[in-house]
Coordinates of C-alpha atoms in Angstrom, one line a residue:
X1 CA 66.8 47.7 60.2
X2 CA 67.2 47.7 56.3
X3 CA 66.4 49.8 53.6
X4 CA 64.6 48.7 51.6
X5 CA 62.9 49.3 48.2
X6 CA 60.1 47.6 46.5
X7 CA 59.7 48.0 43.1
X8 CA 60.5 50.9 42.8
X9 CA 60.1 52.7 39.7
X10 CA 61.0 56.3 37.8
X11 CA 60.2 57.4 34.6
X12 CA 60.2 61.2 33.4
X13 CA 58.5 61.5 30.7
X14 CA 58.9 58.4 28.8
X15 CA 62.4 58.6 29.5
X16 CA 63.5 55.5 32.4
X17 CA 65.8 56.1 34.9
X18 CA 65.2 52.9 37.0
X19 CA 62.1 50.0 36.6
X20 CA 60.6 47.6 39.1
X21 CA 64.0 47.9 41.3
X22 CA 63.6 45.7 44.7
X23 CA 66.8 45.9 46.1
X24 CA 67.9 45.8 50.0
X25 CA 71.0 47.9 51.8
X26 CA 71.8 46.1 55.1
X27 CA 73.3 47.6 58.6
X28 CA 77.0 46.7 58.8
X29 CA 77.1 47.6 55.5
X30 CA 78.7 50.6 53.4
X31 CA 77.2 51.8 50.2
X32 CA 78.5 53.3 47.4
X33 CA 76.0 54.4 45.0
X34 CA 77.7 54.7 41.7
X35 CA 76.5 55.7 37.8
X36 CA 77.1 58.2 35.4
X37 CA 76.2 61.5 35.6
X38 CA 72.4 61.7 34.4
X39 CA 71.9 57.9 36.1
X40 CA 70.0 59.0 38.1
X41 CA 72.1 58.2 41.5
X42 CA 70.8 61.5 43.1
X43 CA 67.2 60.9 42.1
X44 CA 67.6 57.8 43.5
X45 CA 68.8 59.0 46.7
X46 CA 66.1 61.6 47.2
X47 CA 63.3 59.3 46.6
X48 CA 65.0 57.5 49.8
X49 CA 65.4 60.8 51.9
X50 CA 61.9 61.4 50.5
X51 CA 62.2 64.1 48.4
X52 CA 61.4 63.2 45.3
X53 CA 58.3 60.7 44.5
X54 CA 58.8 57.8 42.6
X55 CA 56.6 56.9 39.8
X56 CA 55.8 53.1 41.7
X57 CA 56.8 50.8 44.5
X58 CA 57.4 51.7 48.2
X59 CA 60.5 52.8 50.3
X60 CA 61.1 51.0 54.2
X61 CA 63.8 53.1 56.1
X62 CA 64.7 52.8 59.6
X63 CA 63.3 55.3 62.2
X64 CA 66.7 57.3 62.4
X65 CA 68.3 58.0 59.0
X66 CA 70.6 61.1 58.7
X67 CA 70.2 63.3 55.6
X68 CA 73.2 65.4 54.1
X69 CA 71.0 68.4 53.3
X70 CA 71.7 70.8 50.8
X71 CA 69.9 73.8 51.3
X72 CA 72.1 76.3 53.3
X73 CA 70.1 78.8 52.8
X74 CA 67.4 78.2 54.9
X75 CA 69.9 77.6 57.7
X76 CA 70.9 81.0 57.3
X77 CA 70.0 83.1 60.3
X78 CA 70.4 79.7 62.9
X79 CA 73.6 79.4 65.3
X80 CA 76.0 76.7 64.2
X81 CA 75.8 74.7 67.1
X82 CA 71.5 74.5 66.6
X83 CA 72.3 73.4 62.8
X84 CA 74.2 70.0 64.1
X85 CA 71.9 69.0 67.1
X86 CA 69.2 69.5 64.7
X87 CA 70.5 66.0 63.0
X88 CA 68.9 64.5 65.9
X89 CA 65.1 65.2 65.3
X90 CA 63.3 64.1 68.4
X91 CA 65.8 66.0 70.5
X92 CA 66.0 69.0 69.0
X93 CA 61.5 69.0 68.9
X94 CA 61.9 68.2 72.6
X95 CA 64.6 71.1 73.0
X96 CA 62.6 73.4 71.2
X97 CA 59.2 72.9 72.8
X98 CA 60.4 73.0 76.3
X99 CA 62.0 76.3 75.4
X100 CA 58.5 77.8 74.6
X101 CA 57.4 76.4 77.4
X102 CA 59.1 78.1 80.0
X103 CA 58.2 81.3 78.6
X104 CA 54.5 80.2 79.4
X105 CA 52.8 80.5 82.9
X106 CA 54.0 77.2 84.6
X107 CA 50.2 75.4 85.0
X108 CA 50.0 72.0 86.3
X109 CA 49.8 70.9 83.1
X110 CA 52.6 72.6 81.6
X111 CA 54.7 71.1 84.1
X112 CA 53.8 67.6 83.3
X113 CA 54.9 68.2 79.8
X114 CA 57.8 69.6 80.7
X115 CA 58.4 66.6 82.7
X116 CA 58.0 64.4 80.0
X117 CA 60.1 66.5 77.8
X118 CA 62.8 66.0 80.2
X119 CA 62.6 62.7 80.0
X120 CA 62.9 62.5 76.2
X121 CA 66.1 65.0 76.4
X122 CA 67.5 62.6 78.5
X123 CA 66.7 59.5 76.5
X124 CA 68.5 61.5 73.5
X125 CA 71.5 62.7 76.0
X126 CA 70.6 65.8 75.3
X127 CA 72.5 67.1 78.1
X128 CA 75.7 66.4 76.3
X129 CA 74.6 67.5 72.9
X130 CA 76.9 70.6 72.6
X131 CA 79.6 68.9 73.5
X132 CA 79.3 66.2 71.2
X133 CA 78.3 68.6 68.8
X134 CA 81.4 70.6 69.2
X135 CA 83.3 67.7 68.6
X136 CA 81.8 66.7 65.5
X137 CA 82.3 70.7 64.3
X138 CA 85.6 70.4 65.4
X139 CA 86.4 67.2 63.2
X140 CA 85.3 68.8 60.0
X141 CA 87.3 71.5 60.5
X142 CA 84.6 73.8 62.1
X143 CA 86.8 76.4 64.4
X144 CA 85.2 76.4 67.9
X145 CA 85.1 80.6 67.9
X146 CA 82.5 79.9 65.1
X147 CA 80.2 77.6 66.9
X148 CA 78.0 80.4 68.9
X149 CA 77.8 82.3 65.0
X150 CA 75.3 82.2 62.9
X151 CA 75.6 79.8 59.3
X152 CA 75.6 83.4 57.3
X153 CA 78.4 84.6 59.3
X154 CA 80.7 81.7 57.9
X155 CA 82.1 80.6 55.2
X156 CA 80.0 78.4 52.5
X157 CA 82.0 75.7 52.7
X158 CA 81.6 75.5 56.5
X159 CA 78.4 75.5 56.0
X160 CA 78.4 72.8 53.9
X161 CA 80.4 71.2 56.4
X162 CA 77.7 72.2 59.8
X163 CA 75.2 70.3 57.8
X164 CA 77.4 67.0 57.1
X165 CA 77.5 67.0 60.9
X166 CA 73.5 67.8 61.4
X167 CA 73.8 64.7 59.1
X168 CA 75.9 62.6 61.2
X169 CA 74.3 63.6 64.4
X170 CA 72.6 61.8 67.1
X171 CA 74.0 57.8 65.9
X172 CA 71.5 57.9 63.2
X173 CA 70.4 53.8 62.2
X174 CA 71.3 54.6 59.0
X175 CA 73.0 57.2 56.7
X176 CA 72.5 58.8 52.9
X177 CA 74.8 61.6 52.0
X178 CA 74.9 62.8 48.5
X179 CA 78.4 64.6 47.3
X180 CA 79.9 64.7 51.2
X181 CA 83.6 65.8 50.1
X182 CA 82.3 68.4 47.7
X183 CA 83.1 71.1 50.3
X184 CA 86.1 69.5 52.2
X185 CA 89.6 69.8 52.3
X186 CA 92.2 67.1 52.3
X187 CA 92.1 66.4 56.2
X188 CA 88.5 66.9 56.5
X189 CA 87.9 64.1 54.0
X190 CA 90.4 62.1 56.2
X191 CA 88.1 62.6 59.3
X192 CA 85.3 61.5 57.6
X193 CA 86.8 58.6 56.6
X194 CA 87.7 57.9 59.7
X195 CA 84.5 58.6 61.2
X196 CA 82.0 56.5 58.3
X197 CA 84.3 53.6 58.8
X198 CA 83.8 53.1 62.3
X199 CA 79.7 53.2 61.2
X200 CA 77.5 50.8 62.5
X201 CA 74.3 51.2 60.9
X202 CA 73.4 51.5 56.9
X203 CA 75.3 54.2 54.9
X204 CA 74.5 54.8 51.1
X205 CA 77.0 57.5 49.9
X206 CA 77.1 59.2 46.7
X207 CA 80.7 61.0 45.7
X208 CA 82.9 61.8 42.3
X209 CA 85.8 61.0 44.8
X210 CA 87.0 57.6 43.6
X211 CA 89.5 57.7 46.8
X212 CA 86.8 57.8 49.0
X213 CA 84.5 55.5 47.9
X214 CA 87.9 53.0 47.5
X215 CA 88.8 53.7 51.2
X216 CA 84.9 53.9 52.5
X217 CA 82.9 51.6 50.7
X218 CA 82.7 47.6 51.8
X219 CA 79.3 47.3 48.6
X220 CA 78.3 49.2 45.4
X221 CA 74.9 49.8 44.3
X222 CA 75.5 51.1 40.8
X223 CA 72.7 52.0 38.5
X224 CA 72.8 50.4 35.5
X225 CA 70.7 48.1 32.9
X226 CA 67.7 50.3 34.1
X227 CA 68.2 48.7 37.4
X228 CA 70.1 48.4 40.6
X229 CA 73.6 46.0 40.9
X230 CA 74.7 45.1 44.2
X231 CA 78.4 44.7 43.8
X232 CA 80.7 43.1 46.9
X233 CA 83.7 45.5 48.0
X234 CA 84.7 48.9 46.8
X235 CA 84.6 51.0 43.6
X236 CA 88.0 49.6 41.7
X237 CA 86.7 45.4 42.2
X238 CA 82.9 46.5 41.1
X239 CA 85.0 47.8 38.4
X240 CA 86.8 44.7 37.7
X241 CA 83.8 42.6 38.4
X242 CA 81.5 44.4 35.9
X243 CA 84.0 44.1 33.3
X244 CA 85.0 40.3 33.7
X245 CA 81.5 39.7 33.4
X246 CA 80.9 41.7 30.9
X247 CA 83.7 40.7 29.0
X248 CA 82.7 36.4 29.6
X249 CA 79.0 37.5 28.4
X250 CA 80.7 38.8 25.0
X251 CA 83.0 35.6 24.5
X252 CA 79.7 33.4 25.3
X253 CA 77.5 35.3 21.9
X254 CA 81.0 35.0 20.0
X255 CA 81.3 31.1 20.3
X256 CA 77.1 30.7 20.2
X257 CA 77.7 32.8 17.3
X258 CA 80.6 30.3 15.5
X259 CA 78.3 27.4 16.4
X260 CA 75.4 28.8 14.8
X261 CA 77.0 29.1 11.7
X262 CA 78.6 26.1 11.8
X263 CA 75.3 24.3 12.5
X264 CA 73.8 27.1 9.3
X265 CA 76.7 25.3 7.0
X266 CA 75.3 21.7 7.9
X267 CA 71.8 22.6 6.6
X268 CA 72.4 24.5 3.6
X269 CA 74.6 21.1 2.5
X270 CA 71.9 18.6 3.5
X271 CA 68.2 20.6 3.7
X272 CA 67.9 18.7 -0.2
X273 CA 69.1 15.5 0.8
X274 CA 68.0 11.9 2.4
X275 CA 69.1 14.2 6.4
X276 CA 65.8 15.3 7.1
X277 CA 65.8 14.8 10.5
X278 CA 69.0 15.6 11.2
X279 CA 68.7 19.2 9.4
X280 CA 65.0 19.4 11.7
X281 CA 67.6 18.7 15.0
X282 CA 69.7 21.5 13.5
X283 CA 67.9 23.9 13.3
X284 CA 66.3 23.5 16.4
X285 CA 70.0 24.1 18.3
X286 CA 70.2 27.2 15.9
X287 CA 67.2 28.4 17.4
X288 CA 67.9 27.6 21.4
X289 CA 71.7 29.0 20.7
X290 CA 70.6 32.1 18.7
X291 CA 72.2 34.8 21.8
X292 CA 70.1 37.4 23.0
X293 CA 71.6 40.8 22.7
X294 CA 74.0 41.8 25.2
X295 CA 72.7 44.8 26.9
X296 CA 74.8 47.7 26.7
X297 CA 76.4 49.2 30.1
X298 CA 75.9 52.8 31.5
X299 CA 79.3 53.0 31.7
X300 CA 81.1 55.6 29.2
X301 CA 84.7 56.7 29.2
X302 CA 85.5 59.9 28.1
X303 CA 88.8 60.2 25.9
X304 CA 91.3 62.9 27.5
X305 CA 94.2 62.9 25.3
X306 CA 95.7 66.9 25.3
X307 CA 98.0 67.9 22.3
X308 CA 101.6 66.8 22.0
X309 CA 103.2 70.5 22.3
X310 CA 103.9 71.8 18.8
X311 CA 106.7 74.2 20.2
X312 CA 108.2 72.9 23.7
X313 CA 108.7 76.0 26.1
X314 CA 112.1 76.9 27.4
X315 CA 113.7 75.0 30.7
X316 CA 111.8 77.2 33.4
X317 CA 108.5 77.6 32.2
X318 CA 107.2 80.1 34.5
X319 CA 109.1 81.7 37.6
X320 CA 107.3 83.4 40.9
X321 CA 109.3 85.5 42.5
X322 CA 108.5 87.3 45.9
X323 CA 105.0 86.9 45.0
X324 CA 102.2 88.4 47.7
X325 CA 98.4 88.8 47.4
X326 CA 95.9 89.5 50.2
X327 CA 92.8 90.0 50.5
X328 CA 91.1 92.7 52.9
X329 CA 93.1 92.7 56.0
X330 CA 95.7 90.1 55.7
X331 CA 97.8 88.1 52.7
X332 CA 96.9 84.5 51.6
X333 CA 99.9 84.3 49.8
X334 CA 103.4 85.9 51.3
X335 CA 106.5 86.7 49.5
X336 CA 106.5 83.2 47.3
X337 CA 109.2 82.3 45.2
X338 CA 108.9 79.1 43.4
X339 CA 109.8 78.0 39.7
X340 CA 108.3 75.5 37.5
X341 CA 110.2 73.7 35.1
X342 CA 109.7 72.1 31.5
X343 CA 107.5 68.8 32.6
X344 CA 107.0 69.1 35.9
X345 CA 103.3 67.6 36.9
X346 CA 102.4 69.9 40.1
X347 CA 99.8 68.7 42.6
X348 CA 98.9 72.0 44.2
X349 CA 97.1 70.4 47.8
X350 CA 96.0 72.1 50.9
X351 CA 93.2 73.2 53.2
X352 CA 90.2 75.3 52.5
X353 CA 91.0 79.3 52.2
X354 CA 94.9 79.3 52.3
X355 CA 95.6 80.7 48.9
X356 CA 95.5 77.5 46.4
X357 CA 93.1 79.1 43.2
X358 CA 95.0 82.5 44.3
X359 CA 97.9 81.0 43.2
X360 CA 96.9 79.5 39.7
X361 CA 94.5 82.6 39.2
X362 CA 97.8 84.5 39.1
X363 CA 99.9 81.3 37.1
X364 CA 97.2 81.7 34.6
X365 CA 96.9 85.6 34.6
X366 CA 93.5 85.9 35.9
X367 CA 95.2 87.8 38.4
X368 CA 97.5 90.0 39.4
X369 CA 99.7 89.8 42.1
X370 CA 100.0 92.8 44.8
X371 CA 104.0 92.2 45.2
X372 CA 106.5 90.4 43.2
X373 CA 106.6 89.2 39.5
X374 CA 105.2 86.2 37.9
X375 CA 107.7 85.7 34.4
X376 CA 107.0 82.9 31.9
X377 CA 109.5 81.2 29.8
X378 CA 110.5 80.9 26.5
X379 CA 107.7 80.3 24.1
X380 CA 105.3 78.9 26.7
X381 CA 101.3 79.2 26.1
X382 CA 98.9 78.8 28.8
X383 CA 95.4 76.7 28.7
X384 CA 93.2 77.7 31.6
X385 CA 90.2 75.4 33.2
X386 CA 88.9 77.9 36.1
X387 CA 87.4 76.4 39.0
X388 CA 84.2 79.1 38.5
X389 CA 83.0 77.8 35.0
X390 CA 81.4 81.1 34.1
X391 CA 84.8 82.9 33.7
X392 CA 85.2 81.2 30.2
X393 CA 81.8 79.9 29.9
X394 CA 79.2 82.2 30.3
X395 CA 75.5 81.4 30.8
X396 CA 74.2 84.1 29.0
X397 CA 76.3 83.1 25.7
X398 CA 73.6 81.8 22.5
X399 CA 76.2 79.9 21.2
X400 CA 76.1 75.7 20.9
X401 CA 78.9 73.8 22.3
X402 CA 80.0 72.9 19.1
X403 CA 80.2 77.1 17.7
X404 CA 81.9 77.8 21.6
X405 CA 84.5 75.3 20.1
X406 CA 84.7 76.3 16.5
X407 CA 85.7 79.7 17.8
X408 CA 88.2 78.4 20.3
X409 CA 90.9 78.1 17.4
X410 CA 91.4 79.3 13.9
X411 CA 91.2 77.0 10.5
X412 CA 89.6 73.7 12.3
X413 CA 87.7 71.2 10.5
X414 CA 84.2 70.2 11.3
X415 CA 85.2 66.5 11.5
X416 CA 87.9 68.4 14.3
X417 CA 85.5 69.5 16.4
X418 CA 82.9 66.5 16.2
X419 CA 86.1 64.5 17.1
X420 CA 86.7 66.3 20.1
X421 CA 83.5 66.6 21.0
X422 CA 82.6 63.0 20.2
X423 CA 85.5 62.2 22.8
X424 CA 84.2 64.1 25.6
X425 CA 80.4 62.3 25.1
X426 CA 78.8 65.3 22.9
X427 CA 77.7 62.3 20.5
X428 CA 75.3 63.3 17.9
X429 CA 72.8 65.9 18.2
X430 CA 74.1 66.5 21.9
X431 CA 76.9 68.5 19.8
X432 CA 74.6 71.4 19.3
X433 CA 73.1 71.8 22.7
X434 CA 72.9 75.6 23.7
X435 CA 75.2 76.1 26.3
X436 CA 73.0 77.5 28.2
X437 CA 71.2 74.5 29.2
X438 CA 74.3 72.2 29.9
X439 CA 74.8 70.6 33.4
X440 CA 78.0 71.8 35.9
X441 CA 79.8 68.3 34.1
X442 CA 78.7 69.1 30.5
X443 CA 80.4 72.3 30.6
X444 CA 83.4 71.1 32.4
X445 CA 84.0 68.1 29.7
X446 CA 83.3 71.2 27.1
X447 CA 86.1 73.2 28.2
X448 CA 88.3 70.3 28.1
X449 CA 87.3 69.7 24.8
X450 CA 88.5 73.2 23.9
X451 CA 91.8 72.1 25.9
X452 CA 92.4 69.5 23.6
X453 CA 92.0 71.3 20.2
X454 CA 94.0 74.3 21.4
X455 CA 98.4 74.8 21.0
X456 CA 99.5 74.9 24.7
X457 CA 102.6 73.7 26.4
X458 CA 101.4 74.5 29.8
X459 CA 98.2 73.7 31.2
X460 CA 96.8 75.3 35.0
X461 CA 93.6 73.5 35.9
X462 CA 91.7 74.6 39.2
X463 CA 89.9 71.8 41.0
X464 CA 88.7 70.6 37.0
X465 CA 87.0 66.9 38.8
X466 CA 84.4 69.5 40.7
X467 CA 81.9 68.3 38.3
X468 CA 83.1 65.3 36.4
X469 CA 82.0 62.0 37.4
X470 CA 84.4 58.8 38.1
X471 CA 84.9 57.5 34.2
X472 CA 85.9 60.8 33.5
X473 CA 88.3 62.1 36.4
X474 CA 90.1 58.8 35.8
X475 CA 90.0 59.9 32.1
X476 CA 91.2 63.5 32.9
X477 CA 94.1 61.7 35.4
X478 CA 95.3 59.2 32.3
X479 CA 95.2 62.5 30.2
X480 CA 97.7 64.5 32.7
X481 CA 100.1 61.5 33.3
X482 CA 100.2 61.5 29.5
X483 CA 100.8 65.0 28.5
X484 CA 103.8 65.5 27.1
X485 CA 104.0 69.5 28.3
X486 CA 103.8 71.2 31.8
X487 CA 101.3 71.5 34.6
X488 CA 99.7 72.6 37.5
X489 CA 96.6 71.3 39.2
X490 CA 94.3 72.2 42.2
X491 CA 92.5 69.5 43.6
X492 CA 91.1 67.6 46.9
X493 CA 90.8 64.5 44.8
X494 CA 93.4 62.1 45.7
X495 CA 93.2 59.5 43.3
X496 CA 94.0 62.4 40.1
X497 CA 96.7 64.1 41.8
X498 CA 98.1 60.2 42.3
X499 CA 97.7 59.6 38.8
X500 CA 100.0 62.7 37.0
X501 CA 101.6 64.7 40.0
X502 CA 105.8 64.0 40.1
X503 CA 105.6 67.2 42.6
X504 CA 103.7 68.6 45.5
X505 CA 102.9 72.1 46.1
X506 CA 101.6 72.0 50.0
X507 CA 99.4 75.2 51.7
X508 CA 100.3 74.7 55.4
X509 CA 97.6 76.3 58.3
X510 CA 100.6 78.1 59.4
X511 CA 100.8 80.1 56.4
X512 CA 103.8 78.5 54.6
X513 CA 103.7 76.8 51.1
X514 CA 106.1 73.9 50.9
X515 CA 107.5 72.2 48.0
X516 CA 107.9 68.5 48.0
X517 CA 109.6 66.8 44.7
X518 CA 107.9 63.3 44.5
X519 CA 104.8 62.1 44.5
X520 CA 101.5 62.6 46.6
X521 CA 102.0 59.1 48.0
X522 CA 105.5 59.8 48.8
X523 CA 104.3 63.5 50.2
X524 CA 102.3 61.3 52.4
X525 CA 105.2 59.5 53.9
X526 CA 107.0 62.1 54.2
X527 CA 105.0 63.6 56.7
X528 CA 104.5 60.6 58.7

């Protein structure tokens, strides 16, 4: 069965996010649902999951659908295992009731029940639920000695990852998950992959990982024109598509445009003269030519362009040298030596936990190391985008994003900072927001505003796309590749450290961290 949606409609305010959209998602197929932050692609999705209520039309989803929930909290104080088989509704109901049942006096009535609650956990094979649970645990990197724990007694981003298998529990008809690799590492995205490709029913996916939706996707549904466009294949050909067309729609107003005035020329010379008729035929093409305004796209591409270094730094920019830092009980990082050289691009990859923003905490001096030395070269200066936005940015500060800039730097221009701004999307009065009031990606695009108004040779970002949608990671990507100093980036998304990295810093599970000169594709080969 489809999803389908029927005119549906959302307004806040008298701001519209989406009108009168009647759009269907078929089984077989793969969805991406695409759109610029503030689109409304989450609002979209949650009025499908039925969590938020549209302001008209009517939603049709089949009677399975997995959600990606995102509420660990209330899944707290539950075993691991529960939180998975819970993605299968009717089994976990039936589970649960015959449970209270047999702690009941065993009537003849009770026994029927449980009889026909038997029946139902065998319908659901509910006598192999754990262990297909367990597998699913297993596959997004979900240790089996933390199965039989409770959520609050792992790590957040394992419980991030329990609930993307509650989500993709019991062969749900169909599938919406908003954000899925937001908590994954490198081979847990890989699984996934895996897994959604080999999906058989309906799967709308939201996700800022442009690899991902590339490798996942076979449609996108991006939000645009206050609608819904259904676009054959994945991400990168919507792209091309939507701009071919858009592109042939702008050619067709430029030549209705020359014939217009070419028709215009004809009946200023003969509107006086013996041509009556003719002018009369005239200006009725004028009028059946005259082009209707091309719509403007949703899409907007940030400008990442950092500073061309005013002073380059010396040949080894900064040197680590027996470096160690634990935390508690054991060290994430062991007796590291590693140097970084003038224009090295550094892809810093790995798994969840083993050390990665240790590592540029202490590159940036956020933190110091518990052995060894971390020495910079000659006249290197650092520019720091932490992963936790609150250690430059804080909530609490009164300041617009345009004074948080002014003060980032000494003797700048207003036209300076409007340009910068301007280039990150702060157009207008959007300049002046308060910063307390800007999203996760507003503040992200702020800082690397600041970036690009502020004398640096050497740049250590930590996981900077967490928040930034696809127009702009690709932007931040072409930015990197570009620089013309040094640096070093954290981040799970594939398709930026593609774009800039020439080498690979690689956080084994065994504890080691490997250097690879080349790129993340030839990393990748490498291993094979």
């Amino acid at each position: 069965m489809s999803i389908v949606l029927d005119k549906i409609s959302k307004h806040f305010g008298s701001r519209i996010l989406f009108q009168d959209v009647s759009v269907a998602f078929n089984p077989g197929n793969r969805y991406g649902l695409t759109g610029p932050n503030g689109a409304g692609k989450s609002t979209l999705l949650k009025i499908m999951m039925g969590q938020v209520e549209q302001t008209g039309g009517a939603v049709s989803l089949p009677e399975r659908v997995g959600i990606l929930k995102q509420d660990i909290e209330s899944f707290r104080n539950m075993r691991v295992l529960d939180v998975a088989i819970m993605g299968n509704s009717r089994l976990w109901e039936a589970l649960q009731e015959r449970d209270r049942l047999y702690e009941q006096e065993i009537t003849d009535a009770v026994g029927m029940r449980l009889g026909e609650l038997e029946e139902v956990i065998a319908d659901e094979e509910g006598y192999s639920a754990e262990a297909s649970a367990e597998a699913l645990l297993v596959g997004a990197g979900i240790p089996v000695e933390s199965h039989e724990l409770k959520m609050g007694e792992i790590p957040s981003d394992q419980q991030f990852r329990a609930l993307l298998c509650q989500s993709l529990f019991g062969e749900p008809q169909a599938l919406l998950l908003d954000e899925p690799t937001n908590h994954l590492d490198l081979s847990s995205i890989g699984w996934l992959e895996r897994l959604l490709h080999d999906y058989k029913g309906t799967l709308i996916v939201v996700s800022h990982d442009r690899h991902f939706l590339n490798a996942v996707t076979t449609h996108i549904a991006d939000i645009d024109y206050d609608t819904v466009i259904i676009y054959p294949g994945n991400y990168d050909q919507m792209l091309l598509t939507k701009t071919s067309v858009g592109e042939s729609e702008a050619a067709e107003i430029r030549s209705k445009e020359k014939k217009i005035a070419q028709l215009k020329e004809f009946v200023s010379k003969f509107s006086a003269g013996t041509r009556a008729s003719q002018v009369q035929s005239r200006l009725r093409e004028i009028e059946r030519l005259q082009p209707q305004e091309l719509k403007k796209s949703n899409i907007q591409r940030p400008y990442i362009r950092f500073p061309r270094p005013s002073k380059p730094s010396g040949k080894v920019v900064c040197k680590l040298k027996g470096v160690s830092k634990g935390y508690g009980e054991g060290d994430v990082i062991r007796d590291l030596t590693f140097h970084i050289h003038q224009g090295d691009k550094v892809g810093v990859i790995g798994n969840n936990g083993l050390g990665k923003s240790t590592l540029i905490k202490m590159i940036a001096g956020a933190l110091e190391p518990d052995q060894g030395e971390i020495e910079y070269g000659h006249q290197v200066m650092k520019s720091y985008f932490p992963q936790n936005h609150v250690d430059l940015i804080s909530k609490e500060d009164k300041h617009t994003a345009f004074d948080w800039l002014r003060e980032k730097k000494e003797g700048l221009y207003d036209q300076d900072i409007r340009s910068a701004l301007g280039k990150m999307l702060f157009g207008g009065e959007d300049a002046f927001k308060p910063i307390a009031t800007l999203s996760g990606g507003e503040t992200a695009r702020l800082i690397l505003s600041g970036m690009m108004l502020e004398e640096h040779n050497f740049i250590v970002l930590d996981e900077p796309n967490n928040h930034l949608d696809l127009e702009a990671v690709s932007a931040l990507g072409w930015g990197l590749e570009d620089y013309k100093g040094t640096a070093i980036i954290v981040s799970h998304d594939r398709d930026l450290i593609d774009h800039f990295a020439t080498k690979i810093l690689a956080f084994n599970e065994d504890g080691t961290i490997e250097p690879f000169n080349g790129t993340l594709e030839d990393y990748f080969k490498a291993k094979q």
